[in-house]
Amino acid sequence: MEGRIQGAADALFRSRFAIVLTGAGMSTESGVPDFRGPSGIWTRDPEAEQKAYRSYDRFKKNPKEYWVERLTGPSLLGDLAGVSPNPGHLALAELEAAGILKWVITQNIDNLHQRAGSKRVIDYHGNAFKLRCASCSARYEPTDFDFQEMLKKGTLPPLCRKCGGVIKSDIVHFNESIPSDVSALSLEAAVASDVMLICGTSAVVYPFANLPRIAKRHRRESSLPFTVIEINAEPTPLTEQNISDYLIQGKTGEVLPRLAAELKKKSI
Ligand SMILES: [Zn+2]
């Protein structure tokens, strides 16, 4: 493993446009429950999974009810504000501050990369702490609206101040498309990258899973350098399909700080 961390540090040190894709594995180390793991939210409560599948449909059919339910029901993820970034998140923020990492593209909705100090974060599946207009994709902070007042007066759902469209959670629900600004920016970053780290995700959820695959094909066809380094607890389809050049097997909260330490040595 030491040799592979060294190799990854070398690749990042030489890179011109390194990006990282992250997934649930990064957040479970902070105590955020995953969905389909052995003690995942949906493994324990299949009804919650059925409910999640219906969220977007409910929003489209009756946005008022969708909002009343969100404001009065239990939160699916528990208290996300109560968890903290772990050493893996901090190491990625450090790599960005050092000018090495250009983007974090995350499947996680928990805002932990931003809280760790990463500035260039693309929330591929949305952010649990933001709201988004379903028509024009304008983003809002939850504090931009007085939800308790709206609930009391029956004036839900909140409406977009730019276009009058209906506002929903920024979280991308099942059957909902990835917002076009997010998918365009992610694709642009992926095909421009010469080094891609993939941390804590098996990248099997589409269209996110397309990012390394499309980037690999594009870079190969254009004879451009491209190295994919996976940091995951177990081998994944990316490992098996040779999408990744190699796997550093371990916890992101342990491997990433070691990688950042190696890079620090190089830049001194
Ligand atoms: Zn709008």
XYZ file of C-alpha atoms and ligand atoms in Angstrom:
269
model
C 0.000 0.000 0.000
C 2.876 2.365 0.773
C 4.111 2.095 -2.829
C 0.668 2.843 -4.185
C 0.264 5.914 -1.984
C 3.657 7.056 -3.218
C 2.560 6.461 -6.813
C -0.642 8.418 -6.266
C 1.313 11.278 -4.700
C 3.630 11.332 -7.737
C 0.687 11.373 -10.157
C -1.025 14.198 -8.261
C 2.203 16.157 -7.978
C 2.701 16.009 -11.756
C -0.980 16.591 -12.577
C -2.321 19.720 -14.218
C -5.983 19.180 -13.561
C -6.708 16.656 -10.841
C -10.247 16.079 -9.638
C -11.870 13.749 -7.130
C -15.159 11.870 -7.214
C -16.510 10.927 -3.797
C -19.335 8.777 -2.514
C -21.022 7.346 0.566
C -17.858 5.605 1.839
C -16.376 8.990 2.731
C -19.360 9.974 4.841
C -19.961 6.690 6.655
C -16.583 7.310 8.327
C -18.151 10.480 9.762
C -21.083 8.478 11.079
C -23.523 9.446 8.313
C -25.599 6.317 7.693
C -25.549 4.983 4.146
C -28.676 3.703 2.436
C -27.998 0.178 1.268
C -25.199 -1.018 3.574
C -25.807 -3.708 6.232
C -27.107 -1.110 8.715
C -28.228 1.331 6.008
C -31.337 3.468 6.334
C -33.233 1.473 3.739
C -31.917 -1.920 4.793
C -33.429 -1.283 8.204
C -36.560 0.439 6.932
C -37.698 -0.735 3.463
C -40.769 1.480 3.781
C -38.539 4.559 3.923
C -37.018 3.403 0.640
C -40.460 3.128 -0.983
C -41.242 6.590 0.320
C -38.023 7.986 -1.118
C -38.908 6.504 -4.505
C -42.188 8.386 -4.411
C -40.778 11.773 -3.279
C -40.412 13.325 -6.696
C -43.783 12.113 -7.858
C -45.367 13.563 -4.725
C -43.595 16.849 -5.315
C -44.898 17.067 -8.878
C -48.457 16.075 -7.993
C -48.839 18.076 -4.820
C -45.930 20.323 -3.855
C -47.833 21.683 -0.875
C -48.204 18.226 0.668
C -44.566 17.454 -0.150
C -43.546 20.513 1.874
C -45.909 19.910 4.773
C -44.520 16.394 5.060
C -40.920 17.620 4.929
C -41.549 20.217 7.598
C -43.502 18.035 9.964
C -42.099 14.515 9.406
C -38.852 12.950 10.628
C -35.671 13.682 8.696
C -34.496 10.691 6.662
C -30.861 11.235 7.437
C -31.228 12.163 11.070
C -29.322 15.172 12.252
C -26.813 15.859 9.473
C -25.726 19.065 11.146
C -24.552 16.983 14.112
C -21.878 15.050 12.171
C -18.420 16.402 11.381
C -16.011 16.124 8.475
C -13.421 13.376 9.003
C -9.675 13.399 8.215
C -10.445 12.280 4.630
C -12.563 15.390 3.967
C -9.919 17.587 5.564
C -7.138 16.047 3.451
C -9.084 16.789 0.245
C -9.630 20.408 1.336
C -5.878 20.608 2.003
C -5.101 19.292 -1.500
C -7.399 21.935 -2.991
C -5.798 24.711 -0.955
C -2.380 23.512 -2.166
C -3.594 24.041 -5.745
C -3.561 20.348 -6.619
C -7.248 19.421 -6.628
C -9.419 21.448 -8.973
C -12.850 19.969 -8.219
C -14.612 17.686 -5.773
C -17.610 16.022 -7.432
C -19.601 14.309 -4.731
C -22.613 12.022 -4.616
C -23.047 12.912 -0.956
C -25.693 15.410 0.050
C -24.334 16.077 3.536
C -22.296 19.255 2.912
C -19.263 17.740 4.695
C -16.770 18.668 1.953
C -17.810 22.324 2.203
C -17.635 22.188 5.988
C -14.110 20.723 5.740
C -13.052 23.771 3.699
C -13.365 22.589 0.093
C -14.523 25.503 -2.058
C -14.910 23.910 -5.478
C -17.535 21.294 -4.768
C -20.119 19.993 -7.218
C -22.997 18.378 -5.316
C -23.944 15.896 -8.008
C -27.039 14.650 -6.193
C -27.790 17.996 -4.560
C -27.202 19.347 -1.085
C -29.469 18.654 1.879
C -28.845 22.181 3.164
C -30.006 23.917 -0.003
C -33.204 24.406 -1.968
C -33.629 24.567 -5.717
C -36.258 25.915 -8.107
C -37.701 23.029 -10.100
C -38.081 25.288 -13.157
C -34.946 27.431 -13.426
C -32.605 25.656 -10.928
C -31.948 28.850 -8.912
C -30.554 27.791 -5.515
C -31.811 29.110 -2.194
C -30.838 28.807 1.450
C -33.494 27.354 3.774
C -33.269 30.616 5.750
C -34.471 32.539 2.685
C -38.027 31.479 3.580
C -40.028 31.557 6.791
C -41.276 27.980 6.630
C -43.029 27.919 9.995
C -45.006 30.996 9.002
C -45.885 29.478 5.612
C -46.938 26.259 7.304
C -49.159 28.184 9.719
C -50.721 30.383 7.045
C -51.039 27.595 4.485
C -48.979 29.457 1.873
C -46.734 26.542 0.947
C -45.032 25.671 -1.396
C -42.305 28.338 -1.553
C -41.983 29.971 -4.968
C -38.907 31.067 -6.880
C -38.200 34.794 -6.683
C -36.679 34.753 -10.158
C -39.199 32.827 -12.206
C -42.137 32.008 -9.929
C -41.474 28.263 -10.255
C -42.037 25.851 -7.386
C -39.126 25.268 -5.031
C -38.061 21.848 -3.804
C -35.197 20.439 -1.808
C -31.913 20.631 -3.743
C -31.564 16.874 -3.215
C -32.002 15.045 -6.511
C -34.847 12.609 -5.919
C -35.312 9.264 -7.647
C -36.601 9.716 -11.210
C -35.502 13.349 -11.153
C -32.839 14.420 -13.658
C -29.506 15.776 -12.501
C -29.790 19.598 -12.834
C -28.344 20.520 -16.228
C -25.786 22.999 -14.802
C -24.468 20.265 -12.511
C -24.222 17.578 -15.172
C -22.575 19.945 -17.683
C -19.971 21.211 -15.207
C -19.201 17.690 -13.962
C -18.716 16.344 -17.456
C -16.526 19.292 -18.399
C -14.343 18.735 -15.318
C -14.147 14.972 -15.887
C -12.980 15.152 -19.501
C -10.499 17.932 -18.661
C -8.901 15.956 -15.832
C -5.587 14.170 -16.166
C -5.784 12.554 -12.737
C -9.045 11.368 -11.204
C -9.248 10.129 -7.638
C -12.292 8.030 -6.821
C -12.953 7.825 -3.099
C -15.521 5.813 -1.217
C -17.730 4.954 -4.153
C -18.200 1.940 -6.369
C -19.628 4.300 -9.017
C -22.532 2.078 -9.989
C -25.263 4.725 -9.746
C -25.878 6.338 -13.125
C -25.341 8.904 -14.557
C -22.610 9.616 -11.966
C -20.964 6.302 -12.881
C -20.557 7.556 -16.447
C -18.103 10.269 -15.439
C -14.959 8.097 -15.111
C -16.017 5.952 -18.079
C -16.656 8.868 -20.458
C -13.495 10.655 -19.296
C -11.418 7.518 -19.843
C -12.742 7.028 -23.377
C -12.360 10.691 -24.278
C -8.802 10.966 -22.951
C -7.753 7.738 -24.696
C -9.272 8.721 -28.029
C -7.542 12.106 -27.810
C -4.215 10.514 -26.738
C -4.258 12.556 -23.549
C -2.784 11.317 -20.265
C -5.273 10.018 -17.736
C -4.752 8.202 -14.451
C -7.624 6.918 -12.331
C -6.766 6.090 -8.735
C -9.371 4.411 -6.611
C -9.372 4.604 -2.821
C -11.980 2.159 -1.638
C -12.427 -0.416 1.126
C -13.082 -3.193 -1.389
C -12.519 -3.715 -5.136
C -15.432 -2.350 -7.200
C -16.696 -2.660 -10.782
C -14.237 0.165 -11.595
C -11.393 -2.061 -10.450
C -12.736 -5.123 -12.241
C -13.456 -3.304 -15.512
C -10.007 -1.688 -15.477
C -11.509 1.785 -15.372
C -9.173 2.515 -12.480
C -5.444 2.164 -13.005
C -5.064 0.930 -9.465
C -6.826 0.561 -6.172
C -5.486 1.715 -2.838
C -7.496 -0.524 -0.580
C -8.430 1.115 2.706
C -10.474 3.730 4.483
C -10.507 7.166 2.878
C -10.104 8.721 6.344
C -6.754 6.937 6.668
C -5.410 6.846 3.102
C -6.155 10.476 2.112
C -4.284 12.087 5.047
C -1.263 9.880 4.233
C -1.486 10.928 0.603
C -1.691 14.607 1.586
C 1.336 14.142 3.871
C 3.361 12.607 1.007
C 2.482 15.555 -1.224
C 3.474 18.026 1.440
C 6.933 16.441 1.540
C 7.261 16.897 -2.216
C 6.291 20.543 -2.269
C 8.713 21.598 0.449
Zn -36.920 29.698 -10.763
